[in-house]
Short mmCIF file of C-alpha atoms in Angstrom, two decimals:
data_model
loop_
_atom_site.label_atom_id
_atom_site.label_comp_id
_atom_site.label_asym_id
_atom_site.label_seq_id
_atom_site.Cartn_x
_atom_site.Cartn_y
_atom_site.Cartn_z
CA MET A 161 -26.21 16.35 -40.10
CA SER A 162 -27.21 16.98 -36.55
CA GLY A 163 -26.58 14.96 -33.64
CA ALA A 164 -24.89 14.74 -30.17
CA PHE A 165 -21.29 14.64 -31.45
CA ASN A 166 -19.79 17.86 -32.45
CA THR A 167 -16.24 16.76 -34.18
CA GLY A 168 -15.39 20.40 -34.50
CA ASN A 169 -14.24 21.01 -30.82
CA VAL A 170 -11.35 18.32 -30.44
CA THR A 171 -9.42 18.43 -27.22
CA PRO A 172 -6.04 17.70 -27.36
CA PHE A 173 -4.02 15.30 -25.14
CA PRO A 174 -2.28 17.13 -22.55
CA HIS A 175 1.34 17.63 -23.45
CA GLY A 176 4.34 18.34 -20.90
CA ARG A 177 4.94 17.17 -17.44
CA THR A 178 1.88 16.11 -15.35
CA ALA A 179 1.75 15.21 -11.94
CA VAL A 180 3.61 11.75 -11.26
CA GLN A 181 1.45 9.11 -9.23
CA THR A 182 3.33 6.89 -6.93
CA LEU A 183 2.00 3.09 -7.63
CA PHE A 184 2.75 -0.18 -6.32
CA ASP A 185 4.10 -2.44 -8.85
CA ARG A 186 2.73 -5.87 -9.83
CA GLN A 187 4.95 -8.02 -7.65
CA GLU A 188 4.73 -5.73 -4.72
CA LEU A 189 1.02 -5.47 -4.62
CA MET A 190 0.82 -9.31 -5.22
CA ARG A 191 3.07 -9.58 -2.12
CA ILE A 192 1.16 -7.27 0.08
CA MET A 193 -2.29 -8.94 -1.09
CA ASP A 194 -0.98 -12.39 -0.27
CA LEU A 195 0.03 -11.22 3.32
CA TYR A 196 -3.44 -9.49 3.63
CA GLY A 197 -5.34 -12.73 2.37
CA ARG A 198 -3.46 -14.79 4.87
CA MET A 199 -4.14 -12.28 7.74
CA VAL A 200 -8.07 -12.40 6.72
CA SER A 201 -8.05 -16.30 6.86
CA ALA A 202 -6.38 -16.22 10.09
CA GLY A 203 -9.45 -13.96 11.16
CA HIS A 204 -7.44 -10.71 11.93
CA TRP A 205 -7.88 -8.25 9.38
CA ARG A 206 -11.30 -7.55 7.76
CA ASP A 207 -10.31 -4.54 5.27
CA TYR A 208 -7.93 -2.84 3.59
CA ALA A 209 -7.44 0.50 1.72
CA ILE A 210 -4.80 1.74 -0.95
CA ASP A 211 -4.04 5.27 -1.46
CA MET A 212 -1.64 5.92 -4.42
CA GLY A 213 -0.71 9.92 -4.27
CA LYS A 214 2.01 12.07 -5.69
CA ASP A 215 4.66 11.40 -2.72
CA ALA A 216 3.58 7.93 -1.74
CA ALA A 217 1.70 4.78 -2.22
CA VAL A 218 0.35 3.49 0.96
CA PHE A 219 -1.71 -0.03 1.72
CA SER A 220 -3.58 0.10 4.94
CA ALA A 221 -5.07 -2.89 6.80
CA PHE A 222 -7.67 -2.99 9.34
CA ARG A 223 -9.18 -5.01 11.90
CA ARG A 224 -12.47 -3.37 11.67
CA SER A 225 -13.41 -1.11 9.09
CA ALA A 226 -14.40 2.03 11.26
CA GLU A 227 -11.14 2.35 13.05
CA ARG A 228 -7.34 3.32 12.27
CA PRO A 229 -5.33 0.76 10.14
CA GLU A 230 -3.49 -1.54 12.37
CA TYR A 231 -0.47 -1.48 9.89
CA ARG A 232 0.12 0.91 6.78
CA ILE A 233 2.79 -0.11 4.24
CA GLU A 234 4.26 2.86 2.63
CA LYS A 235 6.24 3.32 -0.51
CA ARG A 236 8.02 6.68 -0.80
CA PRO A 237 10.50 6.79 -3.61
CA SER A 238 11.94 10.03 -2.58
CA LEU A 239 13.64 8.31 0.56
CA ARG A 240 14.94 5.58 -1.54
CA ASN A 241 18.84 6.86 -1.26
CA ARG A 242 18.31 8.12 2.28
CA GLN A 243 16.30 5.64 4.84
CA GLY A 244 14.99 3.12 2.20
CA MET A 245 11.63 3.89 0.40
CA TRP A 246 9.69 1.16 2.21
CA ALA A 247 8.20 1.95 5.85
CA LEU A 248 5.71 -0.18 8.18
CA ILE A 249 3.65 2.15 10.39
CA GLY A 250 1.72 0.98 13.31
CA GLU A 251 -1.61 1.81 14.55
CA ALA A 252 -0.29 4.83 16.72
CA GLY A 253 1.58 6.14 13.80
CA ALA A 254 4.99 5.00 14.90
CA VAL A 255 7.34 3.70 12.18
CA LEU A 256 7.92 0.05 13.16
CA LYS A 257 10.60 -0.56 10.50
CA ARG A 258 11.97 0.83 7.25
CA GLY A 259 14.24 -0.13 4.54
CA ALA A 260 15.17 -0.66 0.87
CA GLU A 261 13.15 -3.90 0.21
CA LEU A 262 9.68 -4.78 0.83
CA GLY A 263 10.55 -8.44 2.38
CA PRO A 264 12.02 -7.21 5.40
CA ILE A 265 9.34 -4.42 5.90
CA LEU A 266 6.64 -7.30 6.12
CA ALA A 267 8.57 -9.63 8.22
CA PRO A 268 7.13 -8.28 11.65
CA VAL A 269 3.30 -8.68 10.30
CA GLU A 270 4.38 -12.16 9.03
CA ARG A 271 5.59 -13.11 12.53
CA LYS A 272 2.55 -11.90 13.98
CA LEU A 273 0.48 -14.00 11.47
CA MET A 274 2.63 -16.97 12.66
CA LYS A 275 1.82 -16.47 16.28
CA LEU A 276 -2.02 -16.01 15.05
CA VAL A 277 -1.91 -19.40 13.46
CA GLU A 278 -0.29 -21.38 16.26
CA GLU A 279 -2.99 -19.89 18.70
#
């Protein structure tokens, strides 16, 4: 019996600790994407990027694709017991807000959205 499959070489599933990835859970991502959608509707944001690494999960929102993100929303679980695991970082890289919960971190962006909608 010849063919493309060789059943004699089975690669076992890796055991032990593997690198843990930091992720946004479903509710967090829905909250962030809801804000992103409203900013797109207001004509302010046009693109986004999500990076989920070992130490942090980062959502970046862009006014234009070819520039630095206007805002980055970072989740760093290692800072949970110190400064809070959430951070809102501005275009220049400065931390604008830090805390333990996502809602207050998104508040400055939501206030900006209200000003955009009023104009």
